[in-house]
Amino acid sequence: MSPTEGAAGAADPEPARAAQAAEEFRARFGATPDGIWVAPGRANLMGEHTDYNDGFVLPFALSQGTTAAAARRDDRVLRLSSRQEPGRDVELSLDDLAPGQVTGWAAYPAGIAWALRAAGYHLPGACIAIDSDLAAGAGLSSSAALECAAALALTALAVPEIRIPRPRLAAIAQHAENEFVGVPSGIMDQSASLLGQAGHLLMLDCRSGESAQVPFHPEAAGAGLLLINTRARHELSDGEYGARRAECEQAARLLGVPSLRSITNVADLDRLADPVLQRRARHVVRDNQRVHIVVALLTSGSGLGADYREIGRLITQAHVSLRDDFEISWPEADAAVEAAVDAGALGARMMGGGFGGSVLALVPDNAAGQVRAAVAAVFDRHAWTAPEFLDAVPSASARRMVLPDGMVPPGRDAPRYRTRGVTVVFRQDPREVLRAGT
Ligand code: GLA
């Protein structure tokens, strides 16, 4: 078995991915990176719009994610490039970073540098080349993956290396997104990317920050999770997300509690006179309850014989709640959920912030083909852009990648100088050239 093959003989995609990230860096910056970091996107089994209500979520890290190939510079300059954003490279001085100053994709890594500094950490400069296999707008948290990859790169390149516990790093990344980028998101996405574990869901208490790994093995019961990218774009900063957040905060204020997390009984919501606020709050209270029920179903007994039929039913129930009470679903998601369940999925629901992105379905292996076909057919009937399907497998969290020997692209030629009629070749490490800022 070659070193790039896993136990089952399947090729391990990681070395090729690392080599591609290094190549991307070389093409952009003309040298070899000091290191490559990767941060995954996330899916979420249960608990939507509960994180900023101090509630519970049950996300997991995906195998797809974002790489940051990076090298240190000592001049406090940040140079950023992304394979997905050709021609939109950015160069910034770390000393001048301020919210609102950077827009577009580069605001996320720049925001991380800003937030780390605001948290009291001293960073050197860096050149960072970004690459990603997460479709932007698919609702799989490509922005959190970008933040977390940049955070790992920047902290590792500092001298001495900055070591930050991951729950704290997730909070710093959320601070970057809230204050620097200007998106009022919660802490779920960064937590999943930094704390997820292969074969597990992350049960996160968003009030205390405490988390637990919940073993999740639907394959043992002949089922799996399928992501359906509905190809409808979502834009969290377009106001709807913030509006829902404001409604939840208003409901909590009217109920006299610090956050909706404090409400555990939906009957308590009768005190809300406004039917819209009542519906919003009902979704949050019930989704928190559903997180606990799913965890109980997964952890009772061995977990291997978990009642996936019941978990599927709860997933579809969550969709109805997101559609009717929270009112953040969209036509492609509703159609995908209905088609998937009709074709044999145990459950399906829209996932993430809403108004676009992906649907998550729990599908028995023997219905996988018909579920995909049924969803594709309904999209075709509506003349919508064909959906994309992705198997969602709980995977490892953000990490430094190992670049196998021989896969590092050669650095640029050593500089030559002529002095007293002799040619002197400086066999300088290309990284030294880069750090000098050339
Ligand atoms: C987005 C946000 C998260 C969370 C979800 C909804 O993904 O970034 O913090 O609020 O929406 O659950």
GROMACS .gro file of C-alpha atoms and ligand atoms in nm:
model
  450
    1MET     CA    1   0.000   0.000   0.000
    2SER     CA    2   0.147   0.337  -0.090
    3PRO     CA    3   0.172   0.604   0.180
    4THR     CA    4  -0.101   0.801   0.008
    5GLU     CA    5  -0.350   0.515   0.040
    6GLY     CA    6  -0.583   0.478   0.336
    7ALA     CA    7  -0.659   0.153   0.513
    8ALA     CA    8  -0.935   0.066   0.267
    9GLY     CA    9  -0.697   0.128  -0.024
   10ALA     CA   10  -0.875   0.449  -0.129
   11ALA     CA   11  -0.638   0.728  -0.230
   12ASP     CA   12  -0.589   0.990   0.042
   13PRO     CA   13  -0.664   1.324  -0.128
   14GLU     CA   14  -0.471   1.526   0.134
   15PRO     CA   15  -0.117   1.515  -0.017
   16ALA     CA   16  -0.245   1.617  -0.360
   17ARG     CA   17  -0.447   1.897  -0.205
   18ALA     CA   18  -0.143   2.019  -0.011
   19ALA     CA   19   0.071   2.006  -0.324
   20GLN     CA   20  -0.188   2.207  -0.514
   21ALA     CA   21  -0.196   2.468  -0.237
   22ALA     CA   22   0.186   2.491  -0.247
   23GLU     CA   23   0.177   2.525  -0.624
   24GLU     CA   24  -0.080   2.801  -0.597
   25PHE     CA   25   0.146   2.983  -0.352
   26ARG     CA   26   0.448   2.941  -0.578
   27ALA     CA   27   0.258   3.068  -0.880
   28ARG     CA   28   0.149   3.377  -0.690
   29PHE     CA   29   0.448   3.457  -0.470
   30GLY     CA   30   0.736   3.280  -0.648
   31ALA     CA   31   0.855   3.076  -0.351
   32THR     CA   32   0.778   2.780  -0.129
   33PRO     CA   33   0.532   2.841   0.159
   34ASP     CA   34   0.641   2.797   0.520
   35GLY     CA   35   0.333   2.583   0.576
   36ILE     CA   36  -0.014   2.493   0.459
   37TRP     CA   37  -0.322   2.492   0.677
   38VAL     CA   38  -0.668   2.363   0.595
   39ALA     CA   39  -1.000   2.442   0.762
   40PRO     CA   40  -1.322   2.255   0.681
   41GLY     CA   41  -1.664   2.388   0.598
   42ARG     CA   42  -1.954   2.265   0.808
   43ALA     CA   43  -2.294   2.106   0.792
   44ASN     CA   44  -2.541   2.113   1.079
   45LEU     CA   45  -2.760   1.822   1.181
   46MET     CA   46  -2.980   2.019   1.419
   47GLY     CA   47  -3.013   2.358   1.590
   48GLU     CA   48  -3.056   2.640   1.338
   49HIS     CA   49  -3.055   3.007   1.445
   50THR     CA   50  -3.008   2.882   1.800
   51ASP     CA   51  -2.640   2.979   1.837
   52TYR     CA   52  -2.691   3.355   1.875
   53ASN     CA   53  -2.979   3.281   2.113
   54ASP     CA   54  -2.726   3.120   2.353
   55GLY     CA   55  -2.874   2.781   2.262
   56PHE     CA   56  -2.752   2.443   2.137
   57VAL     CA   57  -2.623   2.331   1.798
   58LEU     CA   58  -2.514   1.996   1.654
   59PRO     CA   59  -2.288   2.069   1.355
   60PHE     CA   60  -1.996   1.876   1.208
   61ALA     CA   61  -1.688   1.949   1.000
   62LEU     CA   62  -1.700   1.848   0.633
   63SER     CA   63  -1.418   1.687   0.436
   64GLN     CA   64  -1.431   1.985   0.197
   65GLY     CA   65  -1.262   2.307   0.303
   66THR     CA   66  -1.023   2.591   0.243
   67THR     CA   67  -0.643   2.582   0.233
   68ALA     CA   68  -0.411   2.867   0.326
   69ALA     CA   69  -0.054   2.827   0.201
   70ALA     CA   70   0.147   3.093   0.379
   71ALA     CA   71   0.490   3.233   0.450
   72ARG     CA   72   0.600   3.485   0.709
   73ARG     CA   73   0.716   3.837   0.627
   74ASP     CA   74   0.871   4.059   0.886
   75ASP     CA   75   0.740   4.391   0.753
   76ARG     CA   76   0.385   4.369   0.897
   77VAL     CA   77   0.242   4.358   0.547
   78LEU     CA   78  -0.034   4.109   0.460
   79ARG     CA   79  -0.051   3.997   0.099
   80LEU     CA   80  -0.355   3.789   0.014
   81SER     CA   81  -0.451   3.605  -0.300
   82SER     CA   82  -0.724   3.351  -0.374
   83ARG     CA   83  -0.752   3.102  -0.656
   84GLN     CA   84  -1.128   3.160  -0.654
   85GLU     CA   85  -1.087   3.539  -0.686
   86PRO     CA   86  -0.840   3.591  -0.970
   87GLY     CA   87  -0.723   3.947  -1.016
   88ARG     CA   88  -0.849   4.048  -0.670
   89ASP     CA   89  -0.524   4.022  -0.472
   90VAL     CA   90  -0.494   4.252  -0.175
   91GLU     CA   91  -0.199   4.406   0.005
   92LEU     CA   92  -0.253   4.560   0.348
   93SER     CA   93  -0.051   4.701   0.632
   94LEU     CA   94  -0.134   4.523   0.959
   95ASP     CA   95  -0.096   4.853   1.143
   96ASP     CA   96  -0.370   5.025   0.944
   97LEU     CA   97  -0.645   4.759   0.958
   98ALA     CA   98  -0.985   4.898   1.055
   99PRO     CA   99  -1.343   4.769   1.015
  100GLY     CA  100  -1.497   4.874   0.687
  101GLN     CA  101  -1.159   4.927   0.520
  102VAL     CA  102  -1.152   4.592   0.335
  103THR     CA  103  -1.448   4.454   0.141
  104GLY     CA  104  -1.508   4.133  -0.049
  105TRP     CA  105  -1.334   3.801   0.012
  106ALA     CA  106  -1.018   3.950   0.166
  107ALA     CA  107  -1.218   4.104   0.453
  108TYR     CA  108  -1.232   3.759   0.618
  109PRO     CA  109  -0.855   3.690   0.649
  110ALA     CA  110  -0.785   4.060   0.707
  111GLY     CA  111  -1.052   4.057   0.979
  112ILE     CA  112  -0.874   3.767   1.148
  113ALA     CA  113  -0.549   3.967   1.160
  114TRP     CA  114  -0.744   4.263   1.300
  115ALA     CA  115  -0.927   4.051   1.561
  116LEU     CA  116  -0.609   3.873   1.674
  117ARG     CA  117  -0.445   4.210   1.725
  118ALA     CA  118  -0.752   4.339   1.911
  119ALA     CA  119  -0.721   4.033   2.138
  120GLY     CA  120  -0.365   4.138   2.221
  121TYR     CA  121  -0.159   3.916   1.991
  122HIS     CA  122   0.135   4.051   1.795
  123LEU     CA  123   0.152   3.923   1.438
  124PRO     CA  124   0.423   3.945   1.175
  125GLY     CA  125   0.326   4.004   0.813
  126ALA     CA  126   0.245   3.716   0.579
  127CYS     CA  127   0.186   3.615   0.221
  128ILE     CA  128  -0.118   3.387   0.201
  129ALA     CA  129  -0.252   3.200  -0.101
  130ILE     CA  130  -0.607   3.069  -0.055
  131ASP     CA  131  -0.773   2.780  -0.235
  132SER     CA  132  -1.105   2.611  -0.162
  133ASP     CA  133  -1.322   2.323  -0.275
  134LEU     CA  134  -1.627   2.466  -0.097
  135ALA     CA  135  -1.876   2.626  -0.328
  136ALA     CA  136  -1.934   2.985  -0.210
  137GLY     CA  137  -2.303   3.048  -0.140
  138ALA     CA  138  -2.378   2.679  -0.084
  139GLY     CA  139  -2.437   2.747   0.285
  140LEU     CA  140  -2.143   2.531   0.390
  141SER     CA  141  -1.960   2.811   0.571
  142SER     CA  142  -1.688   2.882   0.321
  143SER     CA  143  -1.635   3.212   0.502
  144ALA     CA  144  -1.574   3.048   0.841
  145ALA     CA  145  -1.337   2.801   0.672
  146LEU     CA  146  -1.146   3.093   0.521
  147GLU     CA  147  -1.128   3.266   0.859
  148CYS     CA  148  -1.012   2.954   1.043
  149ALA     CA  149  -0.746   2.861   0.784
  150ALA     CA  150  -0.610   3.217   0.799
  151ALA     CA  151  -0.622   3.214   1.181
  152LEU     CA  152  -0.418   2.893   1.202
  153ALA     CA  153  -0.164   3.022   0.947
  154LEU     CA  154  -0.118   3.362   1.110
  155THR     CA  155  -0.083   3.227   1.464
  156ALA     CA  156   0.157   2.950   1.357
  157LEU     CA  157   0.381   3.191   1.164
  158ALA     CA  158   0.424   3.429   1.457
  159VAL     CA  159   0.754   3.408   1.648
  160PRO     CA  160   0.713   3.265   1.899
  161GLU     CA  161   0.415   3.070   1.770
  162ILE     CA  162   0.086   3.196   1.917
  163ARG     CA  163  -0.107   2.915   2.083
  164ILE     CA  164  -0.474   2.987   2.145
  165PRO     CA  165  -0.723   2.726   2.275
  166ARG     CA  166  -0.960   2.648   1.993
  167PRO     CA  167  -1.285   2.760   2.160
  168ARG     CA  168  -1.117   3.099   2.218
  169LEU     CA  169  -0.991   3.107   1.858
  170ALA     CA  170  -1.348   3.040   1.738
  171ALA     CA  171  -1.464   3.342   1.941
  172ILE     CA  172  -1.189   3.558   1.789
  173ALA     CA  173  -1.293   3.448   1.439
  174GLN     CA  174  -1.657   3.528   1.519
  175HIS     CA  175  -1.547   3.870   1.645
  176ALA     CA  176  -1.369   3.925   1.310
  177GLU     CA  177  -1.684   3.834   1.117
  178ASN     CA  178  -1.918   4.042   1.337
  179GLU     CA  179  -1.707   4.355   1.375
  180PHE     CA  180  -1.468   4.365   1.080
  181VAL     CA  181  -1.677   4.206   0.803
  182GLY     CA  182  -2.003   4.330   0.952
  183VAL     CA  183  -2.203   4.003   0.949
  184PRO     CA  184  -2.391   3.942   1.278
  185SER     CA  185  -2.343   3.561   1.274
  186GLY     CA  186  -2.321   3.331   1.576
  187ILE     CA  187  -2.038   3.099   1.679
  188MET     CA  188  -2.152   2.769   1.528
  189ASP     CA  189  -1.957   2.773   1.201
  190GLN     CA  190  -1.614   2.860   1.341
  191SER     CA  191  -1.666   2.609   1.626
  192ALA     CA  192  -1.748   2.328   1.386
  193SER     CA  193  -1.445   2.406   1.171
  194LEU     CA  194  -1.205   2.425   1.466
  195LEU     CA  195  -1.350   2.158   1.696
  196GLY     CA  196  -1.515   1.896   1.472
  197GLN     CA  197  -1.391   1.538   1.480
  198ALA     CA  198  -1.416   1.259   1.224
  199GLY     CA  199  -1.715   1.035   1.293
  200HIS     CA  200  -1.868   1.282   1.541
  201LEU     CA  201  -2.118   1.563   1.571
  202LEU     CA  202  -2.024   1.859   1.789
  203MET     CA  203  -2.282   1.926   2.061
  204LEU     CA  204  -2.209   2.287   2.151
  205ASP     CA  205  -2.364   2.491   2.429
  206CYS     CA  206  -2.337   2.839   2.284
  207ARG     CA  207  -2.388   3.005   2.625
  208SER     CA  208  -2.114   2.831   2.824
  209GLY     CA  209  -1.896   2.744   2.525
  210GLU     CA  210  -1.878   2.385   2.650
  211SER     CA  211  -1.889   2.112   2.388
  212ALA     CA  212  -1.907   1.735   2.361
  213GLN     CA  213  -1.828   1.498   2.076
  214VAL     CA  214  -2.128   1.282   1.985
  215PRO     CA  215  -2.043   0.965   1.788
  216PHE     CA  216  -2.241   0.958   1.464
  217HIS     CA  217  -2.234   0.648   1.247
  218PRO     CA  218  -2.539   0.630   1.023
  219GLU     CA  219  -2.339   0.403   0.790
  220ALA     CA  220  -2.364   0.132   1.055
  221ALA     CA  221  -2.741   0.149   1.006
  222GLY     CA  222  -2.715   0.155   0.626
  223ALA     CA  223  -2.775   0.528   0.587
  224GLY     CA  224  -2.582   0.846   0.521
  225LEU     CA  225  -2.615   1.223   0.502
  226LEU     CA  226  -2.660   1.389   0.167
  227LEU     CA  227  -2.614   1.759   0.099
  228ILE     CA  228  -2.818   1.908  -0.181
  229ASN     CA  229  -2.683   2.243  -0.298
  230THR     CA  230  -2.995   2.411  -0.430
  231ARG     CA  231  -2.775   2.663  -0.617
  232ALA     CA  232  -2.989   2.948  -0.488
  233ARG     CA  233  -2.741   3.202  -0.352
  234HIS     CA  234  -2.773   3.330  -0.001
  235GLU     CA  235  -2.627   3.649   0.135
  236LEU     CA  236  -2.621   3.661   0.513
  237SER     CA  237  -2.543   4.029   0.515
  238ASP     CA  238  -2.854   4.114   0.315
  239GLY     CA  239  -3.048   4.198   0.628
  240GLU     CA  240  -3.283   3.902   0.675
  241TYR     CA  241  -3.042   3.720   0.906
  242GLY     CA  242  -2.993   4.033   1.117
  243ALA     CA  243  -3.368   4.091   1.119
  244ARG     CA  244  -3.433   3.743   1.262
  245ARG     CA  245  -3.165   3.796   1.521
  246ALA     CA  246  -3.321   4.128   1.624
  247GLU     CA  247  -3.667   3.965   1.651
  248CYS     CA  248  -3.530   3.693   1.878
  249GLU     CA  249  -3.360   3.950   2.098
  250GLN     CA  250  -3.680   4.152   2.116
  251ALA     CA  251  -3.880   3.841   2.211
  252ALA     CA  252  -3.631   3.766   2.491
  253ARG     CA  253  -3.655   4.124   2.617
  254LEU     CA  254  -4.036   4.111   2.623
  255LEU     CA  255  -4.025   3.779   2.808
  256GLY     CA  256  -3.781   3.922   3.061
  257VAL     CA  257  -3.504   3.667   2.999
  258PRO     CA  258  -3.141   3.728   2.894
  259SER     CA  259  -3.186   3.513   2.580
  260LEU     CA  260  -3.436   3.266   2.434
  261ARG     CA  261  -3.217   2.986   2.566
  262SER     CA  262  -3.377   3.047   2.905
  263ILE     CA  263  -3.718   2.940   2.773
  264THR     CA  264  -3.763   2.562   2.774
  265ASN     CA  265  -4.141   2.540   2.756
  266VAL     CA  266  -4.327   2.669   2.450
  267ALA     CA  267  -4.632   2.744   2.667
  268ASP     CA  268  -4.428   3.033   2.817
  269LEU     CA  269  -4.439   3.199   2.475
  270ASP     CA  270  -4.813   3.267   2.511
  271ARG     CA  271  -4.705   3.582   2.695
  272LEU     CA  272  -4.583   3.726   2.363
  273ALA     CA  273  -4.866   3.928   2.212
  274ASP     CA  274  -4.705   3.959   1.869
  275PRO     CA  275  -4.776   3.640   1.667
  276VAL     CA  276  -4.463   3.689   1.455
  277LEU     CA  277  -4.235   3.709   1.759
  278GLN     CA  278  -4.416   3.411   1.905
  279ARG     CA  279  -4.346   3.203   1.595
  280ARG     CA  280  -3.980   3.305   1.583
  281ALA     CA  281  -3.931   3.218   1.949
  282ARG     CA  282  -4.121   2.888   1.911
  283HIS     CA  283  -3.876   2.776   1.644
  284VAL     CA  284  -3.578   2.851   1.868
  285VAL     CA  285  -3.722   2.677   2.175
  286ARG     CA  286  -3.822   2.369   1.977
  287ASP     CA  287  -3.494   2.344   1.783
  288ASN     CA  288  -3.303   2.354   2.113
  289GLN     CA  289  -3.525   2.069   2.233
  290ARG     CA  290  -3.465   1.876   1.910
  291VAL     CA  291  -3.087   1.902   1.957
  292HIS     CA  292  -3.123   1.736   2.298
  293ILE     CA  293  -3.354   1.466   2.167
  294VAL     CA  294  -3.120   1.379   1.879
  295VAL     CA  295  -2.821   1.361   2.117
  296ALA     CA  296  -3.021   1.134   2.348
  297LEU     CA  297  -3.117   0.909   2.055
  298LEU     CA  298  -2.755   0.888   1.941
  299THR     CA  299  -2.603   0.821   2.280
  300SER     CA  300  -2.856   0.576   2.423
  301GLY     CA  301  -2.716   0.223   2.411
  302SER     CA  302  -2.417   0.185   2.183
  303GLY     CA  303  -2.531   0.462   1.951
  304LEU     CA  304  -2.482   0.220   1.661
  305GLY     CA  305  -2.840   0.105   1.679
  306ALA     CA  306  -2.969   0.463   1.712
  307ASP     CA  307  -3.320   0.523   1.590
  308TYR     CA  308  -3.236   0.696   1.261
  309ARG     CA  309  -3.599   0.684   1.154
  310GLU     CA  310  -3.689   0.903   1.452
  311ILE     CA  311  -3.388   1.130   1.389
  312GLY     CA  312  -3.506   1.168   1.030
  313ARG     CA  313  -3.855   1.260   1.147
  314LEU     CA  314  -3.707   1.531   1.373
  315ILE     CA  315  -3.500   1.665   1.082
  316THR     CA  316  -3.812   1.710   0.867
  317GLN     CA  317  -3.997   1.861   1.162
  318ALA     CA  318  -3.715   2.116   1.189
  319HIS     CA  319  -3.765   2.206   0.823
  320VAL     CA  320  -4.134   2.275   0.879
  321SER     CA  321  -4.040   2.496   1.175
  322LEU     CA  322  -3.778   2.687   0.973
  323ARG     CA  323  -4.026   2.727   0.686
  324ASP     CA  324  -4.342   2.820   0.876
  325ASP     CA  325  -4.229   2.966   1.209
  326PHE     CA  326  -3.891   3.118   1.131
  327GLU     CA  327  -3.984   3.184   0.764
  328ILE     CA  328  -3.636   3.155   0.617
  329SER     CA  329  -3.680   2.870   0.368
  330TRP     CA  330  -3.684   2.920  -0.008
  331PRO     CA  331  -3.874   2.747  -0.293
  332GLU     CA  332  -3.586   2.524  -0.409
  333ALA     CA  333  -3.531   2.400  -0.052
  334ASP     CA  334  -3.899   2.322   0.005
  335ALA     CA  335  -3.916   2.132  -0.324
  336ALA     CA  336  -3.593   1.939  -0.250
  337VAL     CA  337  -3.714   1.840   0.098
  338GLU     CA  338  -4.050   1.721  -0.033
  339ALA     CA  339  -3.898   1.527  -0.323
  340ALA     CA  340  -3.628   1.369  -0.104
  341VAL     CA  341  -3.873   1.252   0.164
  342ASP     CA  342  -4.122   1.123  -0.096
  343ALA     CA  343  -3.841   0.925  -0.258
  344GLY     CA  344  -3.741   0.753   0.066
  345ALA     CA  345  -3.520   0.991   0.266
  346LEU     CA  346  -3.571   0.943   0.641
  347GLY     CA  347  -3.573   1.320   0.681
  348ALA     CA  348  -3.459   1.641   0.513
  349ARG     CA  349  -3.437   2.009   0.595
  350MET     CA  350  -3.292   2.338   0.482
  351MET     CA  351  -2.964   2.415   0.652
  352GLY     CA  352  -2.783   2.729   0.764
  353GLY     CA  353  -2.882   3.095   0.765
  354GLY     CA  354  -3.165   3.059   0.512
  355PHE     CA  355  -3.283   3.210   0.182
  356GLY     CA  356  -3.047   2.994  -0.020
  357GLY     CA  357  -2.776   2.733   0.016
  358SER     CA  358  -2.814   2.364   0.089
  359VAL     CA  359  -3.060   2.103   0.211
  360LEU     CA  360  -2.941   1.820   0.436
  361ALA     CA  361  -3.107   1.481   0.396
  362LEU     CA  362  -3.069   1.156   0.592
  363VAL     CA  363  -3.094   0.885   0.331
  364PRO     CA  364  -3.095   0.503   0.352
  365ASP     CA  365  -2.826   0.364   0.121
  366ASN     CA  366  -3.084   0.168  -0.075
  367ALA     CA  367  -3.279   0.487  -0.157
  368ALA     CA  368  -2.976   0.705  -0.242
  369GLY     CA  369  -3.015   0.679  -0.620
  370GLN     CA  370  -3.388   0.744  -0.624
  371VAL     CA  371  -3.359   1.042  -0.386
  372ARG     CA  372  -3.103   1.213  -0.609
  373ALA     CA  373  -3.308   1.135  -0.918
  374ALA     CA  374  -3.630   1.267  -0.763
  375VAL     CA  375  -3.467   1.594  -0.650
  376ALA     CA  376  -3.299   1.643  -0.987
  377ALA     CA  377  -3.633   1.578  -1.163
  378VAL     CA  378  -3.824   1.836  -0.961
  379PHE     CA  379  -3.555   2.099  -1.030
  380ASP     CA  380  -3.573   2.012  -1.396
  381ARG     CA  381  -3.952   2.049  -1.395
  382HIS     CA  382  -3.919   2.401  -1.253
  383ALA     CA  383  -3.637   2.482  -1.498
  384TRP     CA  384  -3.411   2.564  -1.198
  385THR     CA  385  -3.033   2.526  -1.224
  386ALA     CA  386  -2.955   2.159  -1.158
  387PRO     CA  387  -2.876   2.086  -0.791
  388GLU     CA  388  -2.537   1.952  -0.678
  389PHE     CA  389  -2.511   1.650  -0.450
  390LEU     CA  390  -2.242   1.594  -0.192
  391ASP     CA  391  -2.203   1.310   0.059
  392ALA     CA  392  -2.161   1.474   0.398
  393VAL     CA  393  -1.919   1.282   0.619
  394PRO     CA  394  -1.823   1.418   0.964
  395SER     CA  395  -1.451   1.485   0.925
  396ALA     CA  396  -1.145   1.622   1.102
  397SER     CA  397  -1.113   1.983   1.219
  398ALA     CA  398  -0.878   2.253   1.091
  399ARG     CA  399  -0.510   2.151   1.092
  400ARG     CA  400  -0.166   2.200   0.947
  401MET     CA  401  -0.117   1.984   0.639
  402VAL     CA  402   0.181   1.764   0.578
  403LEU     CA  403   0.346   1.829   0.246
  404PRO     CA  404   0.505   1.505   0.128
  405ASP     CA  405   0.871   1.512   0.020
  406GLY     CA  406   0.921   1.564  -0.347
  407MET     CA  407   0.589   1.742  -0.388
  408VAL     CA  408   0.725   2.084  -0.293
  409PRO     CA  409   0.757   2.291  -0.606
  410PRO     CA  410   1.107   2.436  -0.649
  411GLY     CA  411   1.163   2.789  -0.524
  412ARG     CA  412   1.289   3.064  -0.752
  413ASP     CA  413   1.649   3.083  -0.867
  414ALA     CA  414   1.909   3.200  -0.620
  415PRO     CA  415   2.015   3.561  -0.680
  416ARG     CA  416   2.352   3.627  -0.849
  417TYR     CA  417   2.585   3.919  -0.794
  418ARG     CA  418   2.905   4.014  -0.980
  419THR     CA  419   3.186   4.149  -0.770
  420ARG     CA  420   3.555   4.192  -0.865
  421GLY     CA  421   3.499   3.992  -1.180
  422VAL     CA  422   3.355   3.690  -0.992
  423THR     CA  423   2.994   3.575  -1.001
  424VAL     CA  424   2.865   3.506  -0.649
  425VAL     CA  425   2.554   3.296  -0.616
  426PHE     CA  426   2.367   3.344  -0.289
  427ARG     CA  427   2.212   3.013  -0.209
  428GLN     CA  428   1.955   3.183   0.001
  429ASP     CA  429   1.646   3.007   0.122
  430PRO     CA  430   1.365   3.151  -0.094
  431ARG     CA  431   1.165   3.204   0.224
  432GLU     CA  432   1.432   3.446   0.343
  433VAL     CA  433   1.389   3.642   0.020
  434LEU     CA  434   1.017   3.654   0.079
  435ARG     CA  435   1.053   3.764   0.442
  436ALA     CA  436   1.273   4.050   0.328
  437GLY     CA  437   0.970   4.167   0.134
  438THR     CA  438   1.104   4.131  -0.219
  439GLA     C1  439  -2.517   3.102   0.966
  439GLA     C2  440  -2.442   3.168   1.081
  439GLA     C3  441  -2.442   3.077   1.204
  439GLA     C4  442  -2.582   3.030   1.240
  439GLA     C5  443  -2.654   2.977   1.117
  439GLA     C6  444  -2.798   2.944   1.143
  439GLA     O1  445  -2.450   2.989   0.923
  439GLA     O2  446  -2.311   3.195   1.044
  439GLA     O3  447  -2.382   3.143   1.313
  439GLA     O4  448  -2.655   3.131   1.301
  439GLA     O5  449  -2.648   3.068   1.008
  439GLA     O6  450  -2.807   2.841   1.234
   0.00000   0.00000   0.00000
